[in-house]
Amino acid sequence: PDDKTLIIGNYVSANDSSLWLLDIETGKKTRLSPEPGKNETASWGGALFSPDGKGAYTTSDVGSEFRRLVYLPLDGKPARVL
């Protein structure tokens, strides 16, 4: 949203991935997708910043057998399934 931040993915397997915010200037990474619970994995799809720049839209199978549209607020609030 500010031309200084990218959303990047960490792909481990078809059932295990995560999304991160990357500050282009500093190289600092901040986790965007929630940490999975113990003995739990989640798959996250490609993400796009929301038009207002306050969150990101993506798909995920977190808490479900199927992928669903999810909104991830950038302020650290809980993800919302849409």
Short mmCIF file of N, CA, C and O in Angstrom, two decimals:
data_model
loop_
_atom_site.label_atom_id
_atom_site.label_comp_id
_atom_site.label_asym_id
_atom_site.label_seq_id
_atom_site.Cartn_x
_atom_site.Cartn_y
_atom_site.Cartn_z
N PRO A 1 0.80 -1.21 0.00
CA PRO A 1 0.00 0.00 0.00
C PRO A 1 0.84 1.27 0.00
O PRO A 1 0.39 2.30 -0.42
N ASP A 2 2.08 1.17 0.46
CA ASP A 2 2.94 2.35 0.54
C ASP A 2 4.13 2.26 -0.41
O ASP A 2 5.05 3.05 -0.33
N ASP A 3 4.13 1.30 -1.31
CA ASP A 3 5.22 1.06 -2.25
C ASP A 3 6.54 0.71 -1.55
O ASP A 3 7.59 0.77 -2.17
N LYS A 4 6.48 0.38 -0.28
CA LYS A 4 7.67 -0.02 0.47
C LYS A 4 7.53 -1.40 1.09
O LYS A 4 8.45 -1.89 1.72
N THR A 5 6.35 -2.00 0.92
CA THR A 5 6.07 -3.28 1.56
C THR A 5 5.54 -4.27 0.53
O THR A 5 4.68 -3.92 -0.28
N LEU A 6 6.04 -5.48 0.58
CA LEU A 6 5.57 -6.57 -0.26
C LEU A 6 4.97 -7.66 0.61
O LEU A 6 5.37 -7.83 1.77
N ILE A 7 4.03 -8.41 0.05
CA ILE A 7 3.56 -9.62 0.70
C ILE A 7 4.29 -10.78 0.03
O ILE A 7 4.25 -10.91 -1.20
N ILE A 8 4.98 -11.58 0.82
CA ILE A 8 5.72 -12.72 0.28
C ILE A 8 5.22 -14.00 0.94
O ILE A 8 4.68 -13.96 2.04
N GLY A 9 5.38 -15.10 0.26
CA GLY A 9 4.95 -16.39 0.78
C GLY A 9 6.12 -17.30 1.09
O GLY A 9 7.17 -17.22 0.45
N ASN A 10 5.93 -18.14 2.08
CA ASN A 10 6.90 -19.19 2.41
C ASN A 10 6.19 -20.51 2.19
O ASN A 10 5.36 -20.92 3.00
N TYR A 11 6.51 -21.15 1.08
CA TYR A 11 5.87 -22.41 0.71
C TYR A 11 6.70 -23.57 1.23
O TYR A 11 7.87 -23.72 0.88
N VAL A 12 6.09 -24.41 2.08
CA VAL A 12 6.76 -25.59 2.61
C VAL A 12 6.26 -26.83 1.88
O VAL A 12 7.03 -27.67 1.44
N SER A 13 4.92 -26.91 1.75
CA SER A 13 4.29 -28.01 1.02
C SER A 13 2.89 -27.57 0.61
O SER A 13 2.47 -26.47 0.95
N ALA A 14 2.17 -28.43 -0.09
CA ALA A 14 0.81 -28.09 -0.52
C ALA A 14 -0.10 -27.82 0.67
O ALA A 14 -1.11 -27.13 0.54
N ASN A 15 0.24 -28.35 1.83
CA ASN A 15 -0.58 -28.18 3.02
C ASN A 15 0.01 -27.25 4.07
O ASN A 15 -0.56 -27.08 5.14
N ASP A 16 1.16 -26.66 3.78
CA ASP A 16 1.85 -25.86 4.78
C ASP A 16 2.55 -24.67 4.12
O ASP A 16 3.52 -24.86 3.38
N SER A 17 2.05 -23.49 4.38
CA SER A 17 2.68 -22.27 3.88
C SER A 17 2.32 -21.12 4.80
O SER A 17 1.47 -21.25 5.69
N SER A 18 2.96 -19.98 4.61
CA SER A 18 2.69 -18.80 5.43
C SER A 18 2.89 -17.56 4.59
O SER A 18 3.57 -17.58 3.56
N LEU A 19 2.33 -16.44 5.06
CA LEU A 19 2.47 -15.15 4.38
C LEU A 19 3.20 -14.19 5.31
O LEU A 19 2.99 -14.18 6.53
N TRP A 20 4.04 -13.37 4.70
CA TRP A 20 4.86 -12.42 5.44
C TRP A 20 4.82 -11.06 4.76
O TRP A 20 4.66 -10.97 3.54
N LEU A 21 5.01 -9.99 5.54
CA LEU A 21 5.21 -8.65 5.01
C LEU A 21 6.72 -8.41 4.96
O LEU A 21 7.42 -8.68 5.94
N LEU A 22 7.20 -7.91 3.84
CA LEU A 22 8.62 -7.63 3.69
C LEU A 22 8.81 -6.13 3.47
O LEU A 22 8.27 -5.57 2.50
N ASP A 23 9.55 -5.48 4.36
CA ASP A 23 9.91 -4.07 4.19
C ASP A 23 11.05 -4.03 3.18
O ASP A 23 12.14 -4.56 3.45
N ILE A 24 10.81 -3.43 2.04
CA ILE A 24 11.79 -3.44 0.94
C ILE A 24 13.07 -2.70 1.34
O ILE A 24 14.17 -3.10 0.96
N GLU A 25 12.95 -1.63 2.11
CA GLU A 25 14.13 -0.83 2.47
C GLU A 25 15.02 -1.52 3.49
O GLU A 25 16.24 -1.48 3.39
N THR A 26 14.42 -2.17 4.49
CA THR A 26 15.22 -2.75 5.58
C THR A 26 15.43 -4.26 5.44
O THR A 26 16.31 -4.82 6.07
N GLY A 27 14.55 -4.92 4.67
CA GLY A 27 14.61 -6.37 4.57
C GLY A 27 13.93 -7.09 5.72
O GLY A 27 13.94 -8.31 5.80
N LYS A 28 13.31 -6.33 6.64
CA LYS A 28 12.65 -6.92 7.80
C LYS A 28 11.37 -7.63 7.38
O LYS A 28 10.57 -7.10 6.63
N LYS A 29 11.20 -8.87 7.89
CA LYS A 29 9.99 -9.64 7.62
C LYS A 29 9.13 -9.68 8.88
O LYS A 29 9.64 -9.86 9.98
N THR A 30 7.81 -9.54 8.67
CA THR A 30 6.84 -9.63 9.75
C THR A 30 5.77 -10.63 9.31
O THR A 30 5.23 -10.51 8.21
N ARG A 31 5.47 -11.57 10.17
CA ARG A 31 4.47 -12.58 9.81
C ARG A 31 3.10 -11.95 9.65
O ARG A 31 2.65 -11.19 10.51
N LEU A 32 2.42 -12.25 8.54
CA LEU A 32 1.07 -11.76 8.28
C LEU A 32 0.03 -12.82 8.58
O LEU A 32 -0.97 -12.55 9.24
N SER A 33 0.24 -14.04 8.12
CA SER A 33 -0.71 -15.12 8.40
C SER A 33 -0.54 -15.58 9.85
O SER A 33 0.56 -15.56 10.39
N PRO A 34 -1.64 -15.95 10.50
CA PRO A 34 -1.54 -16.40 11.89
C PRO A 34 -0.67 -17.65 12.03
O PRO A 34 -0.60 -18.47 11.12
N GLU A 35 -0.03 -17.77 13.17
CA GLU A 35 0.73 -18.98 13.49
C GLU A 35 -0.24 -20.15 13.62
O GLU A 35 -1.25 -20.02 14.30
N PRO A 36 0.04 -21.26 12.98
CA PRO A 36 -0.85 -22.42 13.16
C PRO A 36 -0.70 -22.98 14.57
O PRO A 36 0.31 -22.77 15.23
N GLY A 37 -1.74 -23.67 15.02
CA GLY A 37 -1.69 -24.31 16.33
C GLY A 37 -0.73 -25.48 16.33
O GLY A 37 -0.20 -25.89 15.30
N LYS A 38 -0.49 -26.02 17.49
CA LYS A 38 0.41 -27.17 17.64
C LYS A 38 -0.12 -28.34 16.81
O LYS A 38 -1.31 -28.64 16.83
N ASN A 39 0.77 -29.01 16.09
CA ASN A 39 0.44 -30.15 15.23
C ASN A 39 -0.60 -29.79 14.17
O ASN A 39 -1.43 -30.60 13.79
N GLU A 40 -0.57 -28.54 13.70
CA GLU A 40 -1.53 -28.06 12.72
C GLU A 40 -0.79 -27.33 11.61
O GLU A 40 0.23 -26.69 11.86
N THR A 41 -1.27 -27.45 10.39
CA THR A 41 -0.70 -26.71 9.28
C THR A 41 -1.82 -25.99 8.56
O THR A 41 -2.99 -26.31 8.72
N ALA A 42 -1.45 -25.00 7.75
CA ALA A 42 -2.42 -24.27 6.94
C ALA A 42 -1.77 -23.88 5.63
O ALA A 42 -0.56 -23.62 5.58
N SER A 43 -2.56 -23.83 4.60
CA SER A 43 -2.10 -23.40 3.28
C SER A 43 -2.67 -22.02 2.99
O SER A 43 -3.86 -21.79 3.18
N TRP A 44 -1.82 -21.12 2.54
CA TRP A 44 -2.23 -19.75 2.22
C TRP A 44 -1.95 -19.48 0.75
O TRP A 44 -0.87 -19.78 0.25
N GLY A 45 -2.92 -18.87 0.06
CA GLY A 45 -2.75 -18.52 -1.35
C GLY A 45 -2.09 -17.16 -1.50
O GLY A 45 -1.78 -16.49 -0.51
N GLY A 46 -1.90 -16.76 -2.75
CA GLY A 46 -1.35 -15.44 -3.02
C GLY A 46 -2.26 -14.37 -2.44
O GLY A 46 -3.47 -14.53 -2.40
N ALA A 47 -1.68 -13.28 -1.97
CA ALA A 47 -2.44 -12.23 -1.30
C ALA A 47 -2.32 -10.90 -2.04
O ALA A 47 -1.30 -10.64 -2.69
N LEU A 48 -3.36 -10.09 -1.90
CA LEU A 48 -3.37 -8.73 -2.45
C LEU A 48 -3.76 -7.76 -1.35
O LEU A 48 -4.65 -8.05 -0.54
N PHE A 49 -3.09 -6.59 -1.33
CA PHE A 49 -3.46 -5.56 -0.37
C PHE A 49 -4.87 -5.07 -0.66
O PHE A 49 -5.28 -4.97 -1.81
N SER A 50 -5.61 -4.75 0.39
CA SER A 50 -6.95 -4.16 0.24
C SER A 50 -6.78 -2.74 -0.31
O SER A 50 -5.72 -2.12 -0.15
N PRO A 51 -7.82 -2.20 -0.98
CA PRO A 51 -7.71 -0.85 -1.55
C PRO A 51 -7.35 0.22 -0.52
O PRO A 51 -6.65 1.18 -0.84
N ASP A 52 -7.80 0.07 0.73
CA ASP A 52 -7.50 1.08 1.75
C ASP A 52 -6.13 0.86 2.40
O ASP A 52 -5.68 1.66 3.22
N GLY A 53 -5.44 -0.24 2.04
CA GLY A 53 -4.11 -0.50 2.57
C GLY A 53 -4.06 -0.96 4.00
O GLY A 53 -2.98 -1.05 4.60
N LYS A 54 -5.20 -1.30 4.58
CA LYS A 54 -5.24 -1.70 5.99
C LYS A 54 -5.25 -3.21 6.19
O LYS A 54 -5.27 -3.69 7.31
N GLY A 55 -5.24 -3.97 5.10
CA GLY A 55 -5.28 -5.41 5.20
C GLY A 55 -4.95 -6.06 3.88
O GLY A 55 -4.55 -5.39 2.92
N ALA A 56 -5.13 -7.37 3.84
CA ALA A 56 -4.86 -8.12 2.63
C ALA A 56 -5.92 -9.20 2.47
O ALA A 56 -6.43 -9.75 3.46
N TYR A 57 -6.26 -9.50 1.23
CA TYR A 57 -7.19 -10.58 0.91
C TYR A 57 -6.38 -11.76 0.37
O TYR A 57 -5.45 -11.58 -0.41
N THR A 58 -6.75 -12.94 0.81
CA THR A 58 -6.07 -14.16 0.39
C THR A 58 -7.04 -15.34 0.52
O THR A 58 -8.19 -15.15 0.90
N THR A 59 -6.57 -16.50 0.19
CA THR A 59 -7.35 -17.72 0.42
C THR A 59 -6.56 -18.62 1.36
O THR A 59 -5.33 -18.59 1.38
N SER A 60 -7.29 -19.42 2.14
CA SER A 60 -6.64 -20.32 3.07
C SER A 60 -7.58 -21.46 3.45
O SER A 60 -8.80 -21.30 3.43
N ASP A 61 -6.98 -22.57 3.83
CA ASP A 61 -7.76 -23.70 4.36
C ASP A 61 -7.64 -23.78 5.88
O ASP A 61 -8.01 -24.78 6.48
N VAL A 62 -7.17 -22.72 6.51
CA VAL A 62 -7.03 -22.71 7.97
C VAL A 62 -8.40 -22.95 8.61
O VAL A 62 -9.38 -22.32 8.26
N GLY A 63 -8.46 -23.93 9.50
CA GLY A 63 -9.71 -24.25 10.19
C GLY A 63 -10.76 -24.89 9.32
O GLY A 63 -11.93 -24.95 9.71
N SER A 64 -10.39 -25.37 8.15
CA SER A 64 -11.36 -25.94 7.22
C SER A 64 -10.69 -26.97 6.32
O SER A 64 -9.48 -26.96 6.14
N GLU A 65 -11.50 -27.80 5.72
CA GLU A 65 -10.99 -28.75 4.75
C GLU A 65 -10.81 -28.10 3.38
O GLU A 65 -10.07 -28.58 2.54
N PHE A 66 -11.49 -26.97 3.18
CA PHE A 66 -11.49 -26.30 1.88
C PHE A 66 -10.95 -24.87 2.00
O PHE A 66 -11.05 -24.25 3.05
N ARG A 67 -10.42 -24.36 0.89
CA ARG A 67 -9.95 -22.98 0.86
C ARG A 67 -11.14 -22.02 0.88
O ARG A 67 -12.15 -22.26 0.24
N ARG A 68 -10.94 -20.93 1.63
CA ARG A 68 -11.96 -19.88 1.72
C ARG A 68 -11.28 -18.52 1.60
O ARG A 68 -10.08 -18.39 1.84
N LEU A 69 -12.06 -17.52 1.22
CA LEU A 69 -11.54 -16.16 1.14
C LEU A 69 -11.37 -15.62 2.56
O LEU A 69 -12.27 -15.74 3.39
N VAL A 70 -10.19 -15.03 2.81
CA VAL A 70 -9.86 -14.56 4.16
C VAL A 70 -9.32 -13.14 4.06
O VAL A 70 -8.57 -12.80 3.13
N TYR A 71 -9.69 -12.30 5.04
CA TYR A 71 -9.14 -10.95 5.16
C TYR A 71 -8.17 -10.94 6.34
O TYR A 71 -8.53 -11.35 7.45
N LEU A 72 -6.95 -10.50 6.09
CA LEU A 72 -5.92 -10.41 7.13
C LEU A 72 -5.62 -8.94 7.42
O LEU A 72 -5.00 -8.25 6.60
N PRO A 73 -6.06 -8.40 8.56
CA PRO A 73 -5.73 -7.02 8.91
C PRO A 73 -4.23 -6.86 9.14
O PRO A 73 -3.59 -7.75 9.70
N LEU A 74 -3.67 -5.75 8.71
CA LEU A 74 -2.23 -5.51 8.89
C LEU A 74 -1.90 -5.08 10.31
O LEU A 74 -0.74 -5.09 10.69
N ASP A 75 -2.91 -4.72 11.10
CA ASP A 75 -2.65 -4.26 12.47
C ASP A 75 -2.57 -5.39 13.49
O ASP A 75 -2.51 -5.16 14.69
N GLY A 76 -2.58 -6.65 13.01
CA GLY A 76 -2.43 -7.78 13.91
C GLY A 76 -3.72 -8.33 14.48
O GLY A 76 -3.70 -9.30 15.24
N LYS A 77 -4.85 -7.74 14.13
CA LYS A 77 -6.14 -8.27 14.59
C LYS A 77 -6.36 -9.64 13.94
O LYS A 77 -5.73 -9.96 12.94
N PRO A 78 -7.28 -10.42 14.49
CA PRO A 78 -7.53 -11.77 13.94
C PRO A 78 -8.00 -11.75 12.49
O PRO A 78 -8.68 -10.83 12.05
N ALA A 79 -7.63 -12.81 11.78
CA ALA A 79 -8.09 -13.00 10.40
C ALA A 79 -9.59 -13.21 10.38
O ALA A 79 -10.15 -13.76 11.34
N ARG A 80 -10.24 -12.79 9.32
CA ARG A 80 -11.69 -12.96 9.17
C ARG A 80 -11.98 -13.76 7.91
O ARG A 80 -11.51 -13.40 6.82
N VAL A 81 -12.73 -14.83 8.05
CA VAL A 81 -13.20 -15.59 6.89
C VAL A 81 -14.38 -14.82 6.31
O VAL A 81 -15.29 -14.43 7.03
N LEU A 82 -14.35 -14.59 5.01
CA LEU A 82 -15.42 -13.82 4.35
C LEU A 82 -16.42 -14.72 3.68
O LEU A 82 -16.19 -15.84 3.38
#
